[in-house]
């Protein structure tokens, strides 16, 4: 596989552990801070010509990085003004050491100090901030956005929690964020992603081997996470070896299952059948001659459809209706051990009987694909998005795909991924149905549930990004061939 970047995302505690492991290996904290500040200065000089710059330093190591940035910019001839939150005597360790190497003036932090600055370096607080900004720090951060000057954040914009992406009181919108060794979850989770701007990961001398000790289980979702298990057609294969997906269709919202079926077929499923009431079947084959259909009225009849063991995956939910009947169909499919994708109405149908659902799907490969409203009805959890998705995966025993601009995919085994390639244009009716169908198409070809969910999210995001404005759900499956060809080249598949 080709090099697809640094996928691991490190929590604040894991980054502390990486720093500690680097120091234990012989790299000094002083050297790490010097490298961090130097890399920030290099990134700034690569993007902007010399101009008046205000460097805002906090009382911790983030502020220490700021002193190094100020020294290198001043050494390159830039007019630098440095402002410190608190007294210099409060600085300790490496931050105090590097503050001592700064030969310019140190001004007390003040919102008014930003007037006249044409670039602002935010070195107030890093990813480990755990409480809301207040007082002078809050006033200054609020003022950053009012100046109109570009802001460069060190590690994360001050006010953004590095683990959750949540804004604690306030956070400036950085044009550039320079972080170190690996990105943090807060760089990808909203609203931190919006506040961070372009994110550059700088190498500051932390050995890559520390990842073996830390063993991070969170990734940025891209083909490096799941590419090895992507189910490409084989020369000796045929339609039956590429899986047979079944989609439960509804009476009043047949378009949802039609979109899902088209996505399942385009993503590689050998056969796709829509099972629905006899009265509705005509709507499904009108625009897809290659789509199979079967009638059923009861859960018992649906179970008989699945007695054909070649039908190895089922999607229930898009347009199926919130009802006891939908519950029964889900339970029937689960009893037969089929891989499941449960979306929309299939989830809401169990909002008052979650134990029955989780017991039924405990031993089958299953992907749950709620948006925030469906998630809250089914799981009734509070907290940040990543934590909630992981808890839900553990409780349900299934892969949970919590949709949004920052979709989180969580596995019950602890792995998780955050997606970052979804453009705003994906917020269109039917996109979720296409996503669910894509997951089904990959599952029936033998892709594991977590990897299938991650791949489907990425694939739809890639198509939407390439398409641009004016996207509707029908455009997504039509874009799969080009996206799959691109993916094939990225992965260097033989």
CSV table of C-alpha atoms in Angstrom, one decimal:
chain,number,residue,atom,x,y,z
A,1,UNK,CA,0.0,0.0,0.0
A,2,UNK,CA,1.2,3.5,-0.7
A,3,UNK,CA,2.0,6.0,2.1
A,4,UNK,CA,-1.4,7.5,3.1
A,5,UNK,CA,-0.1,9.8,5.8
A,6,UNK,CA,0.0,9.9,9.6
A,7,UNK,CA,-3.4,8.4,10.4
A,8,UNK,CA,-3.1,8.1,14.2
A,9,UNK,CA,-4.9,10.7,16.3
A,10,UNK,CA,-3.5,11.2,19.8
A,11,UNK,CA,-5.4,12.3,22.9
A,12,UNK,CA,-3.9,14.9,25.2
A,13,UNK,CA,-2.8,12.2,27.6
A,14,UNK,CA,-1.3,10.1,24.8
A,15,UNK,CA,0.6,13.2,23.5
A,16,UNK,CA,2.0,13.7,27.0
A,17,UNK,CA,3.1,10.1,27.0
A,18,UNK,CA,4.7,10.6,23.6
A,19,UNK,CA,6.7,13.6,24.9
A,20,UNK,CA,7.7,11.6,28.0
A,21,UNK,CA,8.8,8.6,25.9
A,22,UNK,CA,10.9,10.9,23.7
A,23,UNK,CA,12.6,12.4,26.7
A,24,UNK,CA,13.2,8.9,28.1
A,25,UNK,CA,14.9,8.0,24.8
A,26,UNK,CA,17.3,10.8,25.1
A,27,UNK,CA,15.6,13.8,23.5
A,28,UNK,CA,15.5,16.7,25.9
A,29,UNK,CA,12.3,18.7,26.6
A,30,UNK,CA,14.4,21.8,25.8
A,31,UNK,CA,15.2,20.4,22.3
A,32,UNK,CA,11.5,19.5,21.7
A,33,UNK,CA,10.4,23.0,22.5
A,34,UNK,CA,13.1,24.6,20.4
A,35,UNK,CA,12.1,22.3,17.4
A,36,UNK,CA,8.4,23.1,17.9
A,37,UNK,CA,8.9,26.9,17.9
A,38,UNK,CA,11.3,26.7,15.0
A,39,UNK,CA,8.9,24.7,12.9
A,40,UNK,CA,6.1,27.2,13.6
A,41,UNK,CA,8.4,30.0,12.5
A,42,UNK,CA,9.3,28.2,9.3
A,43,UNK,CA,5.6,27.6,8.5
A,44,UNK,CA,4.9,31.3,9.0
A,45,UNK,CA,7.7,32.5,6.9
A,46,UNK,CA,6.7,30.1,4.1
A,47,UNK,CA,3.2,31.7,3.9
A,48,UNK,CA,3.7,35.4,4.8
A,49,UNK,CA,6.2,38.2,4.1
A,50,UNK,CA,7.6,40.1,7.0
A,51,UNK,CA,5.0,42.1,8.9
A,52,UNK,CA,4.2,43.3,12.4
A,53,UNK,CA,3.4,40.2,14.4
A,54,UNK,CA,2.0,39.8,17.9
A,55,UNK,CA,3.0,36.7,19.7
A,56,UNK,CA,0.6,35.9,22.6
A,57,UNK,CA,2.2,33.6,25.2
A,58,UNK,CA,0.5,31.7,28.0
A,59,UNK,CA,1.9,30.5,31.3
A,60,UNK,CA,2.7,26.9,30.2
A,61,UNK,CA,4.6,25.0,27.6
A,62,UNK,CA,2.5,26.4,24.8
A,63,UNK,CA,3.7,29.8,25.8
A,64,UNK,CA,7.3,28.5,25.8
A,65,UNK,CA,6.8,27.5,22.2
A,66,UNK,CA,5.7,31.1,21.6
A,67,UNK,CA,8.9,32.5,23.0
A,68,UNK,CA,10.9,30.3,20.5
A,69,UNK,CA,8.7,31.4,17.6
A,70,UNK,CA,9.2,35.1,18.6
A,71,UNK,CA,13.0,34.6,18.8
A,72,UNK,CA,13.2,33.0,15.3
A,73,UNK,CA,11.0,35.5,13.6
A,74,UNK,CA,12.8,38.4,15.2
A,75,UNK,CA,16.1,36.8,14.1
A,76,UNK,CA,14.8,36.8,10.6
A,77,UNK,CA,14.1,40.6,10.7
A,78,UNK,CA,10.4,40.5,11.5
A,79,UNK,CA,9.0,43.2,13.8
A,80,UNK,CA,7.8,41.1,16.8
A,81,UNK,CA,5.9,42.2,19.9
A,82,UNK,CA,5.5,39.6,22.6
A,83,UNK,CA,2.7,39.6,25.2
A,84,UNK,CA,2.6,37.3,28.2
A,85,UNK,CA,-0.3,36.2,30.3
A,86,UNK,CA,0.9,36.4,33.9
A,87,UNK,CA,4.3,37.2,35.1
A,88,UNK,CA,7.5,35.8,33.8
A,89,UNK,CA,8.4,34.6,37.2
A,90,UNK,CA,5.5,32.1,37.0
A,91,UNK,CA,7.1,30.3,34.0
A,92,UNK,CA,8.9,27.0,34.9
A,93,UNK,CA,11.0,24.3,33.3
A,94,UNK,CA,11.6,24.5,29.5
A,95,UNK,CA,9.2,27.4,29.1
A,96,UNK,CA,11.3,29.5,31.6
A,97,UNK,CA,14.5,28.5,29.9
A,98,UNK,CA,13.3,29.6,26.4
A,99,UNK,CA,11.8,32.8,27.8
A,100,UNK,CA,15.3,33.6,29.1
A,101,UNK,CA,16.6,33.4,25.6
A,102,UNK,CA,14.2,36.0,24.3
A,103,UNK,CA,16.1,39.3,24.4
A,104,UNK,CA,13.2,41.6,23.4
A,105,UNK,CA,10.6,43.2,25.6
A,106,UNK,CA,7.9,41.2,27.3
A,107,UNK,CA,4.6,43.1,27.5
A,108,UNK,CA,1.6,42.2,29.7
A,109,UNK,CA,-1.2,40.6,27.7
A,110,UNK,CA,-3.9,43.0,26.7
A,111,UNK,CA,-6.7,42.9,24.1
A,112,UNK,CA,-5.6,46.4,23.0
A,113,UNK,CA,-2.1,45.2,22.3
A,114,UNK,CA,-3.4,43.5,19.1
A,115,UNK,CA,-4.1,46.8,17.4
A,116,UNK,CA,-1.8,47.3,14.5
A,117,UNK,CA,-0.7,43.7,14.3
A,118,UNK,CA,-0.8,42.2,10.9
A,119,UNK,CA,-0.3,38.6,12.1
A,120,UNK,CA,-1.1,37.0,15.5
A,121,UNK,CA,0.6,33.9,16.9
A,122,UNK,CA,-1.7,32.2,19.4
A,123,UNK,CA,0.5,30.5,22.0
A,124,UNK,CA,-1.8,31.0,25.0
A,125,UNK,CA,-3.1,27.5,25.7
A,126,UNK,CA,-2.6,24.1,24.1
A,127,UNK,CA,-4.7,21.0,23.6
A,128,UNK,CA,-4.8,20.2,27.3
A,129,UNK,CA,-7.1,23.2,28.2
A,130,UNK,CA,-9.8,21.7,30.5
A,131,UNK,CA,-11.7,24.7,31.7
A,132,UNK,CA,-13.4,27.7,29.9
A,133,UNK,CA,-11.3,30.7,29.2
A,134,UNK,CA,-12.0,33.6,31.5
A,135,UNK,CA,-10.9,37.1,32.3
A,136,UNK,CA,-8.0,38.6,30.3
A,137,UNK,CA,-7.5,35.4,28.2
A,138,UNK,CA,-11.1,35.4,27.2
A,139,UNK,CA,-11.1,39.1,26.3
A,140,UNK,CA,-8.0,38.7,24.2
A,141,UNK,CA,-9.1,35.6,22.3
A,142,UNK,CA,-12.4,37.4,21.5
A,143,UNK,CA,-10.4,40.3,20.2
A,144,UNK,CA,-8.3,38.2,17.9
A,145,UNK,CA,-11.2,37.6,15.5
A,146,UNK,CA,-12.1,41.3,15.6
A,147,UNK,CA,-8.7,42.4,14.3
A,148,UNK,CA,-9.0,40.8,10.9
A,149,UNK,CA,-5.4,39.8,11.1
A,150,UNK,CA,-4.5,36.2,10.2
A,151,UNK,CA,-4.0,34.0,13.3
A,152,UNK,CA,-1.5,31.1,13.6
A,153,UNK,CA,-2.3,28.7,16.4
A,154,UNK,CA,0.3,26.6,18.1
A,155,UNK,CA,-1.1,23.0,18.8
A,156,UNK,CA,-4.7,24.1,18.8
A,157,UNK,CA,-6.5,27.5,18.8
A,158,UNK,CA,-6.6,28.6,22.5
A,159,UNK,CA,-10.0,27.6,23.9
A,160,UNK,CA,-10.4,24.4,21.9
A,161,UNK,CA,-10.3,21.2,23.8
A,162,UNK,CA,-7.8,18.9,22.1
A,163,UNK,CA,-9.7,15.7,22.9
A,164,UNK,CA,-13.3,16.8,22.0
A,165,UNK,CA,-13.0,19.8,19.7
A,166,UNK,CA,-15.4,21.6,22.0
A,167,UNK,CA,-14.9,25.4,22.5
A,168,UNK,CA,-14.3,26.3,26.1
A,169,UNK,CA,-15.7,29.8,26.4
A,170,UNK,CA,-14.2,31.2,23.2
A,171,UNK,CA,-11.7,30.3,20.5
A,172,UNK,CA,-10.3,32.3,17.7
A,173,UNK,CA,-10.5,31.1,14.1
A,174,UNK,CA,-7.0,30.3,13.1
A,175,UNK,CA,-5.9,30.4,9.4
A,176,UNK,CA,-3.1,28.0,10.2
A,177,UNK,CA,-2.6,25.6,13.1
A,178,UNK,CA,0.8,23.9,13.6
A,179,UNK,CA,0.7,20.8,15.8
A,180,UNK,CA,3.4,18.3,16.6
A,181,UNK,CA,4.0,14.6,15.9
A,182,UNK,CA,0.3,13.7,15.3
A,183,UNK,CA,-3.0,15.5,15.2
A,184,UNK,CA,-5.4,15.5,18.1
A,185,UNK,CA,-9.1,14.5,17.9
A,186,UNK,CA,-10.0,18.2,18.4
A,187,UNK,CA,-8.5,19.0,15.0
A,188,UNK,CA,-11.1,16.9,13.3
A,189,UNK,CA,-14.1,17.1,15.5
A,190,UNK,CA,-16.5,20.1,15.2
A,191,UNK,CA,-16.3,22.9,16.0
A,192,UNK,CA,-12.6,22.6,16.6
A,193,UNK,CA,-12.0,21.7,13.0
A,194,UNK,CA,-13.5,24.9,11.8
A,195,UNK,CA,-11.5,26.9,14.3
A,196,UNK,CA,-8.2,25.3,13.4
A,197,UNK,CA,-8.1,26.2,9.8
A,198,UNK,CA,-5.3,24.4,7.8
A,199,UNK,CA,-3.5,22.0,10.1
A,200,UNK,CA,0.2,21.2,9.6
A,201,UNK,CA,1.8,18.3,11.5
A,202,UNK,CA,5.4,19.2,12.3
A,203,UNK,CA,8.2,16.7,13.1
A,204,UNK,CA,10.0,17.9,16.2
A,205,UNK,CA,12.1,14.8,16.9
A,206,UNK,CA,9.7,12.4,18.7
A,207,UNK,CA,10.7,8.9,17.5
A,208,UNK,CA,8.0,7.1,15.6
A,209,UNK,CA,8.6,4.1,17.8
A,210,UNK,CA,6.8,5.7,20.7
A,211,UNK,CA,3.5,4.8,18.9
A,212,UNK,CA,4.2,1.1,19.7
A,213,UNK,CA,4.2,2.0,23.4
A,214,UNK,CA,1.1,4.3,23.2
A,215,UNK,CA,-0.9,2.0,20.9
A,216,UNK,CA,-3.5,4.6,19.8
A,217,UNK,CA,-6.8,3.2,18.6
A,218,UNK,CA,-8.2,6.3,17.0
A,219,UNK,CA,-7.5,7.2,13.4
A,220,UNK,CA,-8.4,9.8,10.8
A,221,UNK,CA,-10.6,8.0,8.3
A,222,UNK,CA,-8.9,7.4,5.0
A,223,UNK,CA,-7.9,4.4,2.9
A,224,UNK,CA,-4.9,3.7,5.1
A,225,UNK,CA,-7.3,2.5,7.8
A,226,UNK,CA,-9.3,0.0,5.6
A,227,UNK,CA,-7.7,-0.2,2.2
A,228,UNK,CA,-6.1,-3.7,2.9
A,229,UNK,CA,-9.6,-5.2,3.3
A,230,UNK,CA,-11.4,-3.4,0.4
A,231,UNK,CA,-13.2,-6.1,-1.7
A,232,UNK,CA,-11.9,-5.7,-5.2
A,233,UNK,CA,-13.4,-8.0,-7.8
A,234,UNK,CA,-11.2,-11.1,-8.6
A,235,UNK,CA,-10.5,-12.7,-11.9
A,236,UNK,CA,-12.1,-15.9,-10.7
A,237,UNK,CA,-15.1,-14.4,-9.1
A,238,UNK,CA,-18.7,-14.1,-10.2
A,239,UNK,CA,-21.9,-12.4,-9.1
A,240,UNK,CA,-22.6,-14.9,-6.4
A,241,UNK,CA,-19.1,-14.6,-4.9
A,242,UNK,CA,-19.6,-10.9,-4.7
A,243,UNK,CA,-22.5,-11.2,-2.2
A,244,UNK,CA,-26.3,-10.7,-2.3
A,245,UNK,CA,-27.7,-7.8,-0.3
A,246,UNK,CA,-31.4,-7.5,0.7
A,247,UNK,CA,-33.0,-4.2,1.3
A,248,UNK,CA,-36.4,-3.8,3.0
A,249,UNK,CA,-38.5,-1.4,1.1
A,250,UNK,CA,-41.3,0.8,2.3
A,251,UNK,CA,-44.7,1.7,0.9
A,252,UNK,CA,-44.7,5.5,1.2
A,253,UNK,CA,-41.0,6.4,0.9
A,254,UNK,CA,-39.8,4.0,-1.8
A,255,UNK,CA,-37.1,6.4,-3.0
A,256,UNK,CA,-35.0,5.7,0.1
A,257,UNK,CA,-34.6,2.0,-0.6
A,258,UNK,CA,-34.1,2.7,-4.3
A,259,UNK,CA,-31.2,5.0,-3.5
A,260,UNK,CA,-29.8,2.4,-1.1
A,261,UNK,CA,-30.1,-0.4,-3.7
A,262,UNK,CA,-28.3,1.6,-6.4
A,263,UNK,CA,-25.5,2.4,-3.9
A,264,UNK,CA,-25.2,-1.2,-2.9
A,265,UNK,CA,-24.9,-2.3,-6.6
A,266,UNK,CA,-22.4,0.5,-7.5
A,267,UNK,CA,-20.2,-0.4,-4.5
A,268,UNK,CA,-19.7,-3.9,-5.8
A,269,UNK,CA,-22.5,-6.2,-4.5
A,270,UNK,CA,-23.1,-9.0,-7.0
A,271,UNK,CA,-26.9,-9.0,-6.5
A,272,UNK,CA,-29.3,-6.8,-4.7
A,273,UNK,CA,-32.9,-7.6,-3.9
A,274,UNK,CA,-35.5,-5.2,-2.6
A,275,UNK,CA,-38.1,-7.0,-0.5
A,276,UNK,CA,-41.3,-5.1,0.0
A,277,UNK,CA,-45.1,-5.5,0.0
A,278,UNK,CA,-46.4,-6.7,-3.4
A,279,UNK,CA,-48.1,-3.4,-4.0
A,280,UNK,CA,-44.9,-1.4,-3.8
A,281,UNK,CA,-42.6,-3.6,-5.9
A,282,UNK,CA,-43.4,-2.0,-9.2
A,283,UNK,CA,-41.8,1.2,-8.1
A,284,UNK,CA,-38.5,-0.4,-7.5
A,285,UNK,CA,-37.8,-2.0,-10.8
A,286,UNK,CA,-39.0,0.9,-13.0
A,287,UNK,CA,-35.6,2.6,-13.1
A,288,UNK,CA,-33.3,-0.3,-12.3
A,289,UNK,CA,-33.7,-3.3,-14.6
A,290,UNK,CA,-30.8,-5.1,-12.8
A,291,UNK,CA,-32.5,-4.9,-9.4
A,292,UNK,CA,-34.2,-8.0,-8.1
A,293,UNK,CA,-37.4,-7.8,-6.1
A,294,UNK,CA,-39.3,-10.2,-3.8
A,295,UNK,CA,-42.7,-9.7,-2.1
A,296,UNK,CA,-43.4,-10.2,1.6
A,297,UNK,CA,-46.0,-9.1,4.1
A,298,UNK,CA,-45.0,-10.5,7.4
A,299,UNK,CA,-41.7,-11.0,9.3
A,300,UNK,CA,-42.2,-14.8,8.9
A,301,UNK,CA,-42.3,-14.4,5.1
A,302,UNK,CA,-39.3,-12.1,5.2
A,303,UNK,CA,-37.4,-14.8,7.2
A,304,UNK,CA,-38.3,-17.3,4.5
A,305,UNK,CA,-36.6,-15.0,1.9
A,306,UNK,CA,-33.4,-15.2,4.1
A,307,UNK,CA,-33.6,-19.0,4.2
A,308,UNK,CA,-31.5,-18.7,1.0
A,309,UNK,CA,-28.1,-18.5,2.6
A,310,UNK,CA,-26.6,-16.7,-0.4
A,311,UNK,CA,-28.5,-13.6,0.8
A,312,UNK,CA,-25.8,-12.6,3.2
A,313,UNK,CA,-26.6,-9.0,4.2
A,314,UNK,CA,-29.6,-7.0,5.0
A,315,UNK,CA,-30.3,-3.2,5.1
A,316,UNK,CA,-33.4,-2.2,7.1
A,317,UNK,CA,-34.6,1.3,7.8
A,318,UNK,CA,-34.7,3.7,4.8
A,319,UNK,CA,-38.3,4.3,4.3
A,320,UNK,CA,-39.4,1.2,6.1
A,321,UNK,CA,-41.6,3.0,8.7
A,322,UNK,CA,-41.5,3.2,12.5
A,323,UNK,CA,-43.5,0.2,13.5
A,324,UNK,CA,-43.7,-3.1,15.3
A,325,UNK,CA,-43.5,-4.7,11.9
A,326,UNK,CA,-40.1,-3.1,11.3
A,327,UNK,CA,-39.0,-4.4,14.7
A,328,UNK,CA,-40.1,-7.9,13.8
A,329,UNK,CA,-38.2,-7.8,10.4
A,330,UNK,CA,-35.0,-6.7,12.2
A,331,UNK,CA,-35.3,-9.5,14.7
A,332,UNK,CA,-36.0,-12.0,12.0
A,333,UNK,CA,-32.9,-11.0,10.1
A,334,UNK,CA,-30.8,-11.1,13.2
A,335,UNK,CA,-31.9,-14.6,14.2
A,336,UNK,CA,-30.6,-15.8,10.8
A,337,UNK,CA,-27.2,-14.4,11.5
A,338,UNK,CA,-27.1,-12.1,8.5
A,339,UNK,CA,-24.8,-9.0,8.4
A,340,UNK,CA,-27.0,-6.0,9.2
A,341,UNK,CA,-27.1,-2.3,8.4
A,342,UNK,CA,-29.8,-0.6,10.5
A,343,UNK,CA,-30.7,3.0,9.7
A,344,UNK,CA,-33.4,5.6,10.2
A,345,UNK,CA,-36.7,3.9,11.0
A,346,UNK,CA,-35.1,0.6,12.0
A,347,UNK,CA,-33.4,2.5,14.8
A,348,UNK,CA,-36.3,4.6,15.9
A,349,UNK,CA,-38.6,1.6,16.0
A,350,UNK,CA,-36.5,0.3,19.0
A,351,UNK,CA,-36.2,3.5,20.9
A,352,UNK,CA,-38.3,2.1,23.8
A,353,UNK,CA,-37.0,-1.5,23.5
A,354,UNK,CA,-33.3,-1.0,23.1
A,355,UNK,CA,-32.4,-4.1,25.2
A,356,UNK,CA,-34.3,-6.3,22.7
A,357,UNK,CA,-32.4,-4.8,19.8
A,358,UNK,CA,-29.0,-5.1,21.4
A,359,UNK,CA,-29.6,-8.7,22.5
A,360,UNK,CA,-30.7,-9.6,19.0
A,361,UNK,CA,-27.7,-8.1,17.2
A,362,UNK,CA,-25.0,-9.1,19.8
A,363,UNK,CA,-23.6,-12.0,17.7
A,364,UNK,CA,-24.0,-10.7,14.2
A,365,UNK,CA,-21.9,-8.2,12.2
A,366,UNK,CA,-24.0,-5.0,12.5
A,367,UNK,CA,-23.6,-1.3,11.6
A,368,UNK,CA,-25.9,1.2,13.2
A,369,UNK,CA,-26.0,4.5,11.2
A,370,UNK,CA,-27.9,7.2,13.3
A,371,UNK,CA,-27.8,10.9,12.9
A,372,UNK,CA,-27.8,12.9,16.1
A,373,UNK,CA,-31.6,12.8,16.6
A,374,UNK,CA,-31.8,9.1,16.1
A,375,UNK,CA,-28.8,8.6,18.3
A,376,UNK,CA,-30.3,10.5,21.2
A,377,UNK,CA,-33.6,8.6,20.9
A,378,UNK,CA,-31.8,5.2,20.9
A,379,UNK,CA,-29.0,5.7,23.4
A,380,UNK,CA,-29.9,8.7,25.5
A,381,UNK,CA,-26.3,9.6,26.2
A,382,UNK,CA,-24.6,13.0,26.9
A,383,UNK,CA,-21.0,14.1,26.4
A,384,UNK,CA,-18.8,14.8,23.4
A,385,UNK,CA,-19.3,13.0,20.1
A,386,UNK,CA,-16.4,10.7,20.2
A,387,UNK,CA,-17.1,9.5,23.7
A,388,UNK,CA,-20.8,8.9,23.0
A,389,UNK,CA,-20.1,7.0,19.8
A,390,UNK,CA,-17.6,4.7,21.6
A,391,UNK,CA,-19.9,4.1,24.5
A,392,UNK,CA,-22.8,3.3,22.1
A,393,UNK,CA,-20.6,0.8,20.3
A,394,UNK,CA,-19.7,-0.9,23.5
A,395,UNK,CA,-23.3,-0.9,24.8
A,396,UNK,CA,-24.8,-2.2,21.5
A,397,UNK,CA,-22.0,-4.6,20.6
A,398,UNK,CA,-22.2,-3.1,17.1
A,399,UNK,CA,-20.3,-0.7,14.9
A,400,UNK,CA,-21.8,2.8,15.4
A,401,UNK,CA,-21.6,5.4,12.7
A,402,UNK,CA,-22.6,8.7,14.2
A,403,UNK,CA,-23.3,10.9,11.2
A,404,UNK,CA,-22.4,14.6,10.7
A,405,UNK,CA,-19.8,16.8,9.2
A,406,UNK,CA,-17.4,15.0,11.5
A,407,UNK,CA,-18.8,11.5,11.3
A,408,UNK,CA,-17.4,9.2,13.9
A,409,UNK,CA,-17.2,5.4,13.3
A,410,UNK,CA,-16.7,3.4,16.5
A,411,UNK,CA,-16.2,-0.3,17.0
A,412,UNK,CA,-17.1,-2.3,20.1
A,413,UNK,CA,-13.5,-3.5,20.2
A,414,UNK,CA,-12.4,0.1,21.0
A,415,UNK,CA,-11.2,1.2,17.5
A,416,UNK,CA,-12.6,4.5,16.2
A,417,UNK,CA,-12.1,6.8,13.2
A,418,UNK,CA,-13.1,10.4,12.5
A,419,UNK,CA,-14.0,11.3,9.0
A,420,UNK,CA,-12.8,14.6,7.5
A,421,UNK,CA,-13.6,14.6,3.8
A,422,UNK,CA,-17.4,15.3,3.9
A,423,UNK,CA,-18.3,18.6,2.3
A,424,UNK,CA,-21.3,20.6,3.3
A,425,UNK,CA,-23.1,19.6,0.1
A,426,UNK,CA,-23.6,16.1,1.6
A,427,UNK,CA,-26.4,17.6,3.7
A,428,UNK,CA,-29.1,16.7,1.2
A,429,UNK,CA,-32.1,14.4,1.3
A,430,UNK,CA,-31.2,10.8,0.6
A,431,UNK,CA,-27.5,11.0,1.3
A,432,UNK,CA,-27.9,8.8,4.3
A,433,UNK,CA,-29.8,6.2,2.3
A,434,UNK,CA,-26.9,6.1,-0.2
A,435,UNK,CA,-24.4,5.7,2.7
A,436,UNK,CA,-26.4,2.8,4.2
A,437,UNK,CA,-26.6,1.1,0.8
A,438,UNK,CA,-22.9,1.5,0.3
A,439,UNK,CA,-22.1,-0.2,3.6
A,440,UNK,CA,-24.4,-3.1,2.7
A,441,UNK,CA,-22.7,-3.5,-0.6
A,442,UNK,CA,-19.3,-3.7,1.0
A,443,UNK,CA,-20.5,-6.0,3.8
A,444,UNK,CA,-21.9,-8.6,1.5
A,445,UNK,CA,-18.6,-8.8,-0.3
A,446,UNK,CA,-16.9,-9.8,2.9
A,447,UNK,CA,-15.5,-6.6,4.2
A,448,UNK,CA,-15.5,-6.4,8.1
A,449,UNK,CA,-18.2,-4.2,9.6
A,450,UNK,CA,-15.9,-1.4,11.0
A,451,UNK,CA,-13.8,-1.2,7.8
A,452,UNK,CA,-17.0,-1.3,5.6
A,453,UNK,CA,-18.5,1.6,7.5
A,454,UNK,CA,-15.3,3.6,7.3
A,455,UNK,CA,-14.8,3.0,3.6
A,456,UNK,CA,-18.4,3.8,2.8
A,457,UNK,CA,-18.2,7.2,4.6
A,458,UNK,CA,-14.9,8.0,2.8
A,459,UNK,CA,-16.2,7.0,-0.6
A,460,UNK,CA,-19.3,9.1,-0.4
A,461,UNK,CA,-17.3,12.1,0.9
A,462,UNK,CA,-14.8,11.7,-2.0
A,463,UNK,CA,-17.6,11.7,-4.6
A,464,UNK,CA,-19.3,14.7,-3.0
A,465,UNK,CA,-16.1,16.6,-2.9
A,466,UNK,CA,-15.3,15.9,-6.6
A,467,UNK,CA,-18.9,16.7,-7.7
A,468,UNK,CA,-19.1,20.2,-6.0
A,469,UNK,CA,-22.1,22.4,-5.7
A,470,UNK,CA,-25.6,21.2,-6.8
A,471,UNK,CA,-25.1,17.7,-5.5
A,472,UNK,CA,-28.2,15.6,-4.9
A,473,UNK,CA,-28.3,12.0,-3.5
A,474,UNK,CA,-28.8,10.5,-7.0
A,475,UNK,CA,-25.4,11.9,-8.0
A,476,UNK,CA,-23.5,9.9,-5.4
A,477,UNK,CA,-23.8,6.4,-6.8
A,478,UNK,CA,-23.1,7.8,-10.3
A,479,UNK,CA,-19.8,9.0,-9.0
A,480,UNK,CA,-18.7,5.7,-7.5
A,481,UNK,CA,-16.9,4.4,-10.7
A,482,UNK,CA,-14.5,7.4,-10.8
A,483,UNK,CA,-14.0,7.3,-7.1
A,484,UNK,CA,-13.3,3.6,-7.0
A,485,UNK,CA,-10.8,4.0,-9.9
A,486,UNK,CA,-9.1,6.7,-7.9
A,487,UNK,CA,-9.0,4.5,-4.8
A,488,UNK,CA,-7.6,1.6,-6.8
A,489,UNK,CA,-4.7,3.8,-7.9
A,490,UNK,CA,-4.2,5.2,-4.4
A,491,UNK,CA,-3.9,1.7,-3.0
A,492,UNK,CA,-1.6,0.5,-5.8
A,493,UNK,CA,-3.8,-2.7,-6.2
A,494,UNK,CA,-2.3,-5.3,-8.5
